[in-house]
CSV table of C-alpha atoms in Angstrom, one decimal:
chain,number,residue,atom,x,y,z
U,1245,UNK,CA,-10.6,25.6,38.1
U,1246,UNK,CA,-10.4,22.6,40.5
U,1247,UNK,CA,-9.6,19.1,38.8
U,1248,UNK,CA,-10.4,15.8,40.6
U,1249,UNK,CA,-10.0,12.3,39.4
U,1250,UNK,CA,-13.3,10.3,40.0
U,1251,UNK,CA,-12.2,7.2,38.2
U,1252,UNK,CA,-9.4,4.6,38.7
U,1253,UNK,CA,-6.7,6.9,37.7
U,1254,UNK,CA,-5.7,10.2,36.3
U,1255,UNK,CA,-2.3,10.1,34.8
U,1256,UNK,CA,-1.1,7.3,36.9
U,1257,UNK,CA,-2.6,7.9,40.4
U,1258,UNK,CA,-5.1,5.6,41.9
U,1259,UNK,CA,-6.1,8.1,44.4
U,1260,UNK,CA,-8.6,11.0,44.0
U,1261,UNK,CA,-6.8,14.2,44.3
U,1262,UNK,CA,-7.6,18.0,44.3
U,1263,UNK,CA,-5.3,20.0,42.0
U,1264,UNK,CA,-5.6,23.8,41.8
U,1265,UNK,CA,-4.0,25.2,38.6
U,1266,UNK,CA,-3.8,28.7,40.0
U,1267,UNK,CA,-0.1,29.8,41.0
U,1268,UNK,CA,0.3,29.3,44.8
U,1269,UNK,CA,1.5,32.9,45.2
U,1270,UNK,CA,-1.8,34.2,43.9
U,1271,UNK,CA,-4.2,31.9,45.7
U,1272,UNK,CA,-7.0,33.7,47.6
U,1273,UNK,CA,-9.0,32.3,50.4
U,1274,UNK,CA,-9.8,28.7,49.3
U,1275,UNK,CA,-13.5,28.9,50.0
U,1276,UNK,CA,-14.0,32.0,48.1
U,1277,UNK,CA,-11.8,30.8,45.1
U,1278,UNK,CA,-13.5,27.5,44.8
U,1279,UNK,CA,-17.0,28.7,45.1
U,1280,UNK,CA,-18.8,28.3,41.8
U,1281,UNK,CA,-15.9,26.5,40.0
U,1282,UNK,CA,-16.5,23.2,38.4
U,1283,UNK,CA,-15.0,19.8,39.5
U,1284,UNK,CA,-14.1,17.6,36.5
U,1285,UNK,CA,-15.8,14.2,36.9
U,1286,UNK,CA,-15.1,11.9,33.9
U,1287,UNK,CA,-17.9,9.5,32.7
U,1288,UNK,CA,-17.2,6.0,31.8
U,1289,UNK,CA,-15.8,5.7,28.3
U,1290,UNK,CA,-17.5,2.9,26.2
U,1291,UNK,CA,-14.5,2.4,23.8
U,1292,UNK,CA,-11.9,2.1,26.7
U,1293,UNK,CA,-14.1,-0.2,28.6
U,1294,UNK,CA,-14.6,-2.5,25.6
U,1295,UNK,CA,-10.8,-2.4,25.0
U,1296,UNK,CA,-10.2,-3.4,28.6
U,1297,UNK,CA,-12.6,-6.3,28.5
U,1298,UNK,CA,-11.6,-7.7,25.1
U,1299,UNK,CA,-8.2,-6.5,23.7
U,1300,UNK,CA,-5.9,-8.2,26.2
U,1301,UNK,CA,-7.4,-11.6,25.8
U,1302,UNK,CA,-7.9,-11.5,22.0
U,1303,UNK,CA,-5.9,-13.9,19.8
U,1304,UNK,CA,-6.9,-12.1,16.7
U,1305,UNK,CA,-7.3,-8.3,16.5
U,1306,UNK,CA,-9.3,-6.7,13.7
U,1307,UNK,CA,-10.7,-3.8,15.8
U,1308,UNK,CA,-7.7,-1.7,16.8
U,1309,UNK,CA,-7.0,1.7,15.1
U,1310,UNK,CA,-3.2,1.5,14.8
U,1311,UNK,CA,-0.7,-0.5,12.8
U,1312,UNK,CA,1.1,-3.7,14.1
U,1313,UNK,CA,3.2,-3.0,17.2
U,1314,UNK,CA,7.0,-3.1,16.8
U,1315,UNK,CA,9.2,-5.3,19.0
U,1316,UNK,CA,12.0,-3.5,20.6
U,1317,UNK,CA,14.7,-5.6,18.8
U,1318,UNK,CA,13.4,-4.7,15.4
U,1319,UNK,CA,12.9,-1.1,16.4
U,1320,UNK,CA,16.5,-0.9,17.6
U,1321,UNK,CA,17.7,-2.2,14.4
U,1322,UNK,CA,15.7,0.3,12.3
U,1323,UNK,CA,16.7,3.3,14.4
U,1324,UNK,CA,20.3,2.2,14.9
U,1325,UNK,CA,20.1,2.3,18.8
U,1326,UNK,CA,23.3,0.9,20.3
U,1327,UNK,CA,23.7,-0.5,23.9
U,1328,UNK,CA,26.3,2.1,24.6
U,1329,UNK,CA,23.8,4.9,23.9
U,1330,UNK,CA,21.5,3.4,26.5
U,1331,UNK,CA,24.3,2.8,28.9
U,1332,UNK,CA,25.3,6.5,28.8
U,1333,UNK,CA,21.8,7.7,29.9
U,1334,UNK,CA,21.4,9.4,33.2
U,1335,UNK,CA,18.0,8.9,34.7
U,1336,UNK,CA,17.7,12.6,35.8
U,1337,UNK,CA,14.6,14.9,35.6
U,1338,UNK,CA,13.9,16.2,32.0
U,1339,UNK,CA,12.9,19.8,31.2
U,1340,UNK,CA,9.2,20.7,31.4
U,1341,UNK,CA,8.7,21.0,27.7
U,1342,UNK,CA,10.7,17.9,26.8
U,1343,UNK,CA,14.5,17.5,25.9
U,1344,UNK,CA,15.6,20.1,23.3
U,1345,UNK,CA,16.8,17.3,20.9
U,1346,UNK,CA,13.4,15.7,20.9
U,1347,UNK,CA,11.5,18.9,20.5
U,1348,UNK,CA,13.8,20.0,17.7
U,1349,UNK,CA,13.4,16.7,15.8
U,1350,UNK,CA,9.5,16.9,16.1
U,1351,UNK,CA,9.6,20.5,14.8
U,1352,UNK,CA,11.9,19.7,12.0
U,1353,UNK,CA,9.6,16.9,10.8
U,1354,UNK,CA,6.3,18.7,11.1
U,1355,UNK,CA,7.1,22.4,11.2
U,1356,UNK,CA,10.1,24.7,10.6
U,1357,UNK,CA,12.4,23.3,13.2
U,1358,UNK,CA,11.8,25.8,16.0
U,1359,UNK,CA,11.6,23.7,19.2
U,1360,UNK,CA,9.7,26.5,21.1
U,1361,UNK,CA,6.6,25.3,19.3
U,1362,UNK,CA,6.8,21.9,20.8
U,1363,UNK,CA,6.0,20.2,24.1
U,1364,UNK,CA,6.5,16.4,24.5
U,1365,UNK,CA,3.9,14.7,26.5
U,1366,UNK,CA,2.9,11.3,28.0
U,1367,UNK,CA,1.1,10.1,25.0
U,1368,UNK,CA,-1.5,12.2,23.1
U,1369,UNK,CA,-3.8,11.8,26.1
U,1370,UNK,CA,-1.7,14.2,28.2
U,1371,UNK,CA,-1.4,16.7,25.3
U,1372,UNK,CA,-5.2,16.5,24.9
U,1373,UNK,CA,-5.8,17.2,28.5
U,1374,UNK,CA,-3.3,20.0,28.7
U,1375,UNK,CA,-4.5,21.7,25.5
U,1376,UNK,CA,-8.2,21.4,26.2
U,1377,UNK,CA,-8.0,22.6,29.8
U,1378,UNK,CA,-5.7,25.4,29.0
U,1379,UNK,CA,-7.7,27.0,26.1
U,1380,UNK,CA,-11.2,26.5,27.4
U,1381,UNK,CA,-13.3,28.2,30.0
U,1382,UNK,CA,-16.8,27.4,31.3
U,1383,UNK,CA,-19.4,28.7,28.8
U,1384,UNK,CA,-17.2,28.5,25.8
U,1385,UNK,CA,-18.6,27.1,22.5
U,1386,UNK,CA,-16.8,24.2,20.9
U,1387,UNK,CA,-17.5,22.6,17.6
U,1388,UNK,CA,-16.2,18.9,17.5
U,1389,UNK,CA,-16.1,16.4,14.8
U,1390,UNK,CA,-18.5,13.6,15.5
U,1391,UNK,CA,-17.4,10.9,16.1
U,1392,UNK,CA,-14.2,12.2,17.9
U,1393,UNK,CA,-11.8,10.7,20.2
U,1394,UNK,CA,-13.5,10.7,23.6
U,1395,UNK,CA,-11.0,12.8,25.5
U,1396,UNK,CA,-11.7,15.9,23.5
U,1397,UNK,CA,-15.5,16.1,23.9
U,1398,UNK,CA,-15.3,14.7,27.6
U,1399,UNK,CA,-12.9,17.4,28.8
U,1400,UNK,CA,-14.8,20.2,27.0
U,1401,UNK,CA,-18.1,19.2,28.5
U,1402,UNK,CA,-16.6,18.8,32.1
U,1403,UNK,CA,-15.0,22.1,31.8
U,1404,UNK,CA,-18.4,23.4,31.1
U,1405,UNK,CA,-18.4,24.1,27.5
U,1406,UNK,CA,-21.3,23.9,25.1
U,1407,UNK,CA,-20.3,21.2,22.4
U,1408,UNK,CA,-21.8,21.2,19.0
U,1409,UNK,CA,-21.2,18.0,16.9
U,1410,UNK,CA,-20.0,18.4,13.4
U,1411,UNK,CA,-21.4,15.0,12.2
U,1412,UNK,CA,-19.9,12.8,9.6
U,1413,UNK,CA,-22.9,11.1,8.1
U,1414,UNK,CA,-23.0,7.5,6.6
U,1415,UNK,CA,-25.3,8.6,3.9
U,1416,UNK,CA,-22.6,10.7,2.3
U,1417,UNK,CA,-19.9,8.1,2.9
U,1418,UNK,CA,-18.7,10.1,6.0
U,1419,UNK,CA,-17.4,12.8,3.8
U,1420,UNK,CA,-16.8,16.0,5.8
U,1421,UNK,CA,-19.3,18.7,4.9
U,1422,UNK,CA,-17.6,22.0,5.1
U,1423,UNK,CA,-20.7,24.1,4.5
U,1424,UNK,CA,-22.3,22.4,7.5
U,1425,UNK,CA,-19.3,23.3,9.6
U,1426,UNK,CA,-19.5,26.9,8.6
U,1427,UNK,CA,-23.1,26.9,9.7
U,1428,UNK,CA,-22.3,25.6,13.1
U,1429,UNK,CA,-19.5,28.0,13.8
U,1430,UNK,CA,-20.5,31.4,15.6
U,1431,UNK,CA,-18.6,34.3,16.9
U,1432,UNK,CA,-18.8,32.5,20.4
U,1433,UNK,CA,-17.0,29.5,19.0
U,1434,UNK,CA,-13.7,29.1,21.0
U,1435,UNK,CA,-12.4,25.9,19.5
U,1436,UNK,CA,-13.0,23.6,16.5
U,1437,UNK,CA,-11.8,20.1,17.1
U,1438,UNK,CA,-11.0,17.6,14.3
U,1439,UNK,CA,-9.0,14.4,13.6
U,1440,UNK,CA,-8.1,13.7,10.0
U,1441,UNK,CA,-7.5,11.1,8.8
U,1442,UNK,CA,-10.5,10.2,10.8
U,1443,UNK,CA,-10.8,7.3,13.2
U,1444,UNK,CA,-12.9,5.3,12.8
U,1445,UNK,CA,-14.3,6.2,9.3
U,1446,UNK,CA,-11.0,6.8,7.4
U,1447,UNK,CA,-12.3,10.0,6.0
U,1448,UNK,CA,-10.2,13.1,5.3
U,1449,UNK,CA,-9.9,16.4,3.7
U,1450,UNK,CA,-8.1,17.6,0.5
U,1451,UNK,CA,-5.6,20.4,0.8
U,1452,UNK,CA,-8.2,22.8,-0.4
U,1453,UNK,CA,-10.6,21.4,2.3
U,1454,UNK,CA,-8.0,21.9,5.0
U,1455,UNK,CA,-7.4,25.5,3.9
U,1456,UNK,CA,-11.2,26.2,3.9
U,1457,UNK,CA,-11.4,24.6,7.4
U,1458,UNK,CA,-8.7,26.9,8.6
U,1459,UNK,CA,-10.4,29.9,7.0
U,1460,UNK,CA,-13.6,28.9,8.9
U,1461,UNK,CA,-11.7,29.0,12.2
U,1462,UNK,CA,-9.9,32.0,11.4
U,1463,UNK,CA,-13.1,33.9,10.5
U,1464,UNK,CA,-14.1,33.9,14.3
U,1465,UNK,CA,-10.6,33.6,15.8
U,1466,UNK,CA,-11.2,30.1,17.1
U,1467,UNK,CA,-8.4,27.7,18.0
U,1468,UNK,CA,-8.4,24.7,15.6
U,1469,UNK,CA,-7.3,21.6,17.6
U,1470,UNK,CA,-6.2,19.0,15.1
U,1471,UNK,CA,-5.5,15.4,16.1
U,1472,UNK,CA,-2.7,14.2,13.8
U,1473,UNK,CA,-2.4,10.6,15.2
U,1474,UNK,CA,-3.0,9.0,11.7
U,1475,UNK,CA,-1.6,12.0,9.6
U,1476,UNK,CA,1.2,9.8,8.2
U,1477,UNK,CA,-1.1,7.1,6.9
U,1478,UNK,CA,-2.7,8.1,3.5
U,1479,UNK,CA,-3.0,6.0,0.4
U,1480,UNK,CA,-3.6,8.0,-2.8
U,1481,UNK,CA,-2.5,11.4,-1.5
U,1482,UNK,CA,0.4,12.9,0.4
U,1483,UNK,CA,-0.2,13.7,4.1
U,1484,UNK,CA,-1.6,17.2,4.7
U,1485,UNK,CA,0.7,19.8,6.1
U,1486,UNK,CA,0.6,20.3,9.8
U,1487,UNK,CA,-2.1,22.9,10.5
U,1488,UNK,CA,0.2,25.0,12.7
U,1489,UNK,CA,2.3,25.9,9.5
U,1490,UNK,CA,-0.8,27.5,8.2
U,1491,UNK,CA,-2.6,29.1,11.2
U,1492,UNK,CA,-1.1,30.5,14.4
U,1493,UNK,CA,-4.1,29.5,16.5
U,1494,UNK,CA,-3.9,25.9,15.4
U,1495,UNK,CA,-2.9,23.2,17.8
U,1496,UNK,CA,-1.8,19.9,16.6
U,1497,UNK,CA,-1.5,16.7,18.7
U,1498,UNK,CA,0.6,13.8,17.7
U,1499,UNK,CA,1.7,10.3,19.0
U,1500,UNK,CA,3.9,7.4,18.5
U,1501,UNK,CA,0.9,5.0,19.1
U,1502,UNK,CA,-1.1,4.8,15.9
U,1503,UNK,CA,0.9,5.2,12.8
U,1504,UNK,CA,4.4,4.3,14.3
U,1505,UNK,CA,3.3,1.0,16.2
U,1506,UNK,CA,4.7,2.1,19.5
U,1507,UNK,CA,1.8,2.6,21.9
U,1508,UNK,CA,3.9,1.2,24.7
U,1509,UNK,CA,6.3,4.2,24.4
U,1510,UNK,CA,3.5,6.5,25.7
U,1511,UNK,CA,5.2,9.4,23.7
U,1512,UNK,CA,3.0,12.2,22.3
U,1513,UNK,CA,3.5,15.9,21.6
U,1514,UNK,CA,1.6,19.1,21.0
U,1515,UNK,CA,2.7,21.7,18.5
U,1516,UNK,CA,1.3,25.2,19.1
U,1517,UNK,CA,2.5,28.8,19.4
U,1518,UNK,CA,4.8,29.4,22.4
U,1519,UNK,CA,2.3,31.6,24.1
U,1520,UNK,CA,-0.4,28.7,23.8
U,1521,UNK,CA,2.1,26.2,25.2
U,1522,UNK,CA,3.0,28.6,28.0
U,1523,UNK,CA,-0.5,28.1,29.4
U,1524,UNK,CA,0.2,24.2,29.8
U,1525,UNK,CA,3.0,24.7,32.5
U,1526,UNK,CA,1.0,25.2,35.7
U,1527,UNK,CA,-1.3,22.2,35.1
U,1528,UNK,CA,1.6,20.0,34.1
U,1529,UNK,CA,3.6,21.0,37.2
U,1530,UNK,CA,0.6,19.7,39.2
U,1531,UNK,CA,0.4,16.4,37.4
U,1532,UNK,CA,3.3,14.9,35.5
U,1533,UNK,CA,6.2,17.3,35.5
U,1534,UNK,CA,8.2,15.9,32.6
U,1535,UNK,CA,9.0,12.8,30.5
U,1536,UNK,CA,11.6,10.0,31.3
U,1537,UNK,CA,15.0,10.6,29.5
U,1538,UNK,CA,14.8,7.0,28.3
U,1539,UNK,CA,11.5,7.7,26.5
U,1540,UNK,CA,12.9,11.0,25.0
U,1541,UNK,CA,16.1,9.3,23.8
U,1542,UNK,CA,14.3,6.5,22.1
U,1543,UNK,CA,11.5,8.7,20.7
U,1544,UNK,CA,14.0,11.2,19.2
U,1545,UNK,CA,15.6,8.5,17.2
U,1546,UNK,CA,12.3,7.1,16.2
U,1547,UNK,CA,11.1,10.4,14.7
U,1548,UNK,CA,14.4,10.9,13.1
U,1549,UNK,CA,13.9,7.6,11.2
U,1550,UNK,CA,10.1,8.1,10.8
U,1551,UNK,CA,10.0,7.4,7.1
U,1552,UNK,CA,11.6,4.0,7.4
U,1553,UNK,CA,9.2,3.0,10.3
U,1554,UNK,CA,6.0,4.4,8.9
U,1555,UNK,CA,6.6,3.0,5.3
U,1556,UNK,CA,6.9,-0.6,6.6
U,1557,UNK,CA,3.6,-0.4,8.3
U,1558,UNK,CA,1.8,1.6,5.6
U,1559,UNK,CA,2.6,-1.0,2.9
U,1560,UNK,CA,1.3,-3.8,5.2
U,1561,UNK,CA,-1.9,-1.7,5.8
U,1562,UNK,CA,-2.3,-1.1,2.1
U,1563,UNK,CA,-1.9,-4.8,1.4
U,1564,UNK,CA,-4.6,-5.7,4.1
U,1565,UNK,CA,-6.9,-3.1,2.7
U,1566,UNK,CA,-6.6,-4.7,-0.8
U,1567,UNK,CA,-7.4,-8.0,0.6
U,1568,UNK,CA,-10.5,-6.6,2.5
U,1569,UNK,CA,-11.8,-5.0,-0.8
U,1570,UNK,CA,-11.4,-8.2,-2.8
U,1571,UNK,CA,-12.8,-10.5,-0.1
U,1572,UNK,CA,-15.9,-8.3,0.4
U,1573,UNK,CA,-16.4,-7.3,-3.2
U,1574,UNK,CA,-19.6,-9.4,-3.8
U,1575,UNK,CA,-20.8,-9.1,-0.1
U,1576,UNK,CA,-24.4,-8.2,0.7
U,1577,UNK,CA,-23.7,-8.2,4.4
U,1578,UNK,CA,-20.7,-6.0,5.0
U,1579,UNK,CA,-20.2,-2.7,3.4
U,1580,UNK,CA,-17.9,0.4,4.1
U,1581,UNK,CA,-16.9,3.7,2.6
U,1582,UNK,CA,-13.2,3.3,1.2
U,1583,UNK,CA,-10.8,5.0,3.6
U,1584,UNK,CA,-8.6,7.9,2.5
U,1585,UNK,CA,-6.3,7.4,5.4
U,1586,UNK,CA,-5.7,5.6,8.7
U,1587,UNK,CA,-6.1,1.9,9.2
U,1588,UNK,CA,-9.8,1.6,10.1
U,1589,UNK,CA,-13.2,1.3,8.1
U,1590,UNK,CA,-16.5,2.0,9.8
U,1591,UNK,CA,-18.4,-1.0,8.4
U,1592,UNK,CA,-22.2,-1.7,8.2
U,1593,UNK,CA,-23.3,-5.2,9.1
U,1594,UNK,CA,-26.6,-5.7,7.3
U,1595,UNK,CA,-29.3,-7.0,9.4
U,1596,UNK,CA,-27.7,-6.0,12.7
U,1597,UNK,CA,-29.2,-2.7,14.2
U,1598,UNK,CA,-26.9,-3.2,17.3
U,1599,UNK,CA,-23.6,-5.0,16.6
U,1600,UNK,CA,-22.6,-5.2,20.4
U,1601,UNK,CA,-23.6,-8.7,21.1
U,1602,UNK,CA,-22.2,-9.9,17.8
U,1603,UNK,CA,-18.9,-8.4,18.7
U,1604,UNK,CA,-19.1,-9.9,22.1
U,1605,UNK,CA,-19.8,-13.3,20.7
U,1606,UNK,CA,-16.7,-13.0,18.4
U,1607,UNK,CA,-14.6,-12.3,21.4
U,1608,UNK,CA,-15.8,-15.1,23.7
U,1609,UNK,CA,-16.3,-17.8,20.9
U,1610,UNK,CA,-13.4,-17.0,18.6
U,1611,UNK,CA,-11.1,-14.9,20.7
U,1612,UNK,CA,-11.4,-12.2,17.9
U,1613,UNK,CA,-11.7,-8.5,18.8
U,1614,UNK,CA,-13.9,-6.2,16.8
U,1615,UNK,CA,-15.2,-3.0,18.1
U,1616,UNK,CA,-19.0,-2.2,18.1
U,1617,UNK,CA,-20.3,1.0,16.7
U,1618,UNK,CA,-21.9,1.9,20.0
U,1619,UNK,CA,-18.4,3.1,21.0
U,1620,UNK,CA,-18.8,5.9,18.4
U,1621,UNK,CA,-22.6,6.5,18.5
U,1622,UNK,CA,-23.6,4.3,15.5
U,1623,UNK,CA,-24.9,1.0,16.9
U,1624,UNK,CA,-25.3,-0.6,13.5
U,1625,UNK,CA,-21.6,-0.4,12.6
U,1626,UNK,CA,-18.3,-1.9,13.6
U,1627,UNK,CA,-14.8,-0.5,13.6
U,1628,UNK,CA,-12.8,-2.8,11.6
U,1629,UNK,CA,-9.0,-2.3,11.7
U,1630,UNK,CA,-6.7,-3.4,9.0
U,1631,UNK,CA,-3.3,-2.3,10.4
U,1632,UNK,CA,-2.2,-5.6,11.8
U,1633,UNK,CA,0.0,-8.4,10.7
U,1634,UNK,CA,-1.2,-9.7,7.3
U,1635,UNK,CA,-1.7,-13.4,8.4
U,1636,UNK,CA,-3.6,-12.3,11.5
U,1637,UNK,CA,-5.7,-9.9,9.6
U,1638,UNK,CA,-6.7,-12.6,6.9
U,1639,UNK,CA,-7.5,-15.0,9.7
U,1640,UNK,CA,-9.8,-12.5,11.4
U,1641,UNK,CA,-11.6,-11.6,8.2
U,1642,UNK,CA,-12.2,-15.4,7.6
U,1643,UNK,CA,-13.5,-15.7,11.1
U,1644,UNK,CA,-15.8,-12.7,10.6
U,1645,UNK,CA,-17.1,-14.2,7.4
U,1646,UNK,CA,-17.8,-17.5,9.0
U,1647,UNK,CA,-19.8,-15.9,11.8
U,1648,UNK,CA,-21.8,-13.6,9.6
U,1649,UNK,CA,-22.7,-16.4,7.4
U,1650,UNK,CA,-24.4,-18.0,10.4
U,1651,UNK,CA,-26.7,-15.1,10.7
U,1652,UNK,CA,-28.4,-15.7,7.5
U,1653,UNK,CA,-28.1,-17.2,4.0
U,1654,UNK,CA,-25.7,-14.5,2.9
U,1655,UNK,CA,-21.9,-14.6,3.5
U,1656,UNK,CA,-19.3,-11.9,3.7
U,1657,UNK,CA,-17.3,-13.4,0.9
U,1658,UNK,CA,-15.1,-16.3,0.8
U,1659,UNK,CA,-12.4,-15.9,-1.7
U,1660,UNK,CA,-8.8,-15.6,-0.6
U,1661,UNK,CA,-7.2,-12.7,-2.3
């Protein structure tokens, strides 16, 4: 397969490039090898374009899908990172799969401690790119949760796969229908792609539901690609076990961006069988090679202290969710299905069939960011994020209420909880 960036960048390069993932020693004549093979051209992503236009200028953010970001000083205090540890770092190349200490720490938290099941990546985005390109071929059938993070569907389609959506439906509170999934899967299905807890709806599965999902994948020998970015953030239940502990053809993809409040670290990982990870190497060699030892050192300590980091932000999110529920309890304008996990709700704004212009107005008039549902295929909804700082979140909800009240005689609420 030939891969070419057609946008502004592809993992850091502004120039278009051609990358052949076949080992050089086995390259045939280029004309004959390239004939009939697809070139990846990525379409514009509505969500990313919205974030580019509105995230960085916002004074109040009630649209993002992660917890409040940590400052480096606070992070260093939590994880016990000393200056002398940083001074001892040598900025050499790192191993292709990541430093052994980092891989082992990831494996100890989410698996059985075997580092051979882990590759550390430049954020979850690289893990998604490597995984989807490695396991899929043109003509494969993929069933993907809908809505799903754009990278999964985009890569599958540009590879040349047939993608069938497994829809989460508003009329059922976005609860996953496992019977419907079973009906969508066929003997041709190469992969099932999910993200639970779900962004943007907050839906998830029970332990029994997870096992049934795995049985559905296993029945046709499909890969189960599970985005675990929000796995640590649950409210009334414990986090689900990593799917790779239950099914060898599962692939889990994680990140420090969402639940850990460290998107600027650009550290992600993929947990999969060693034979699956072996398929990533040639593509990675052509693109990113390895991580920075600085990122690996900090990331390893972060994951070792994950409980302390996540618990701080989880309690904050829980407090914000309680405030939102009280503030909107009597609302006839804003409604949402209570989330099982994550830090977003997919809210309906009554009377707005398309929320885009309303969200644009919030950004320009009030410097407040809310994400329109068009980014997820539901124009009448908004992604409302409650993972931020309590004072900022309450200010944002007050602003939202004031602006919604101007649309009609009803108001969102008005009581401070």
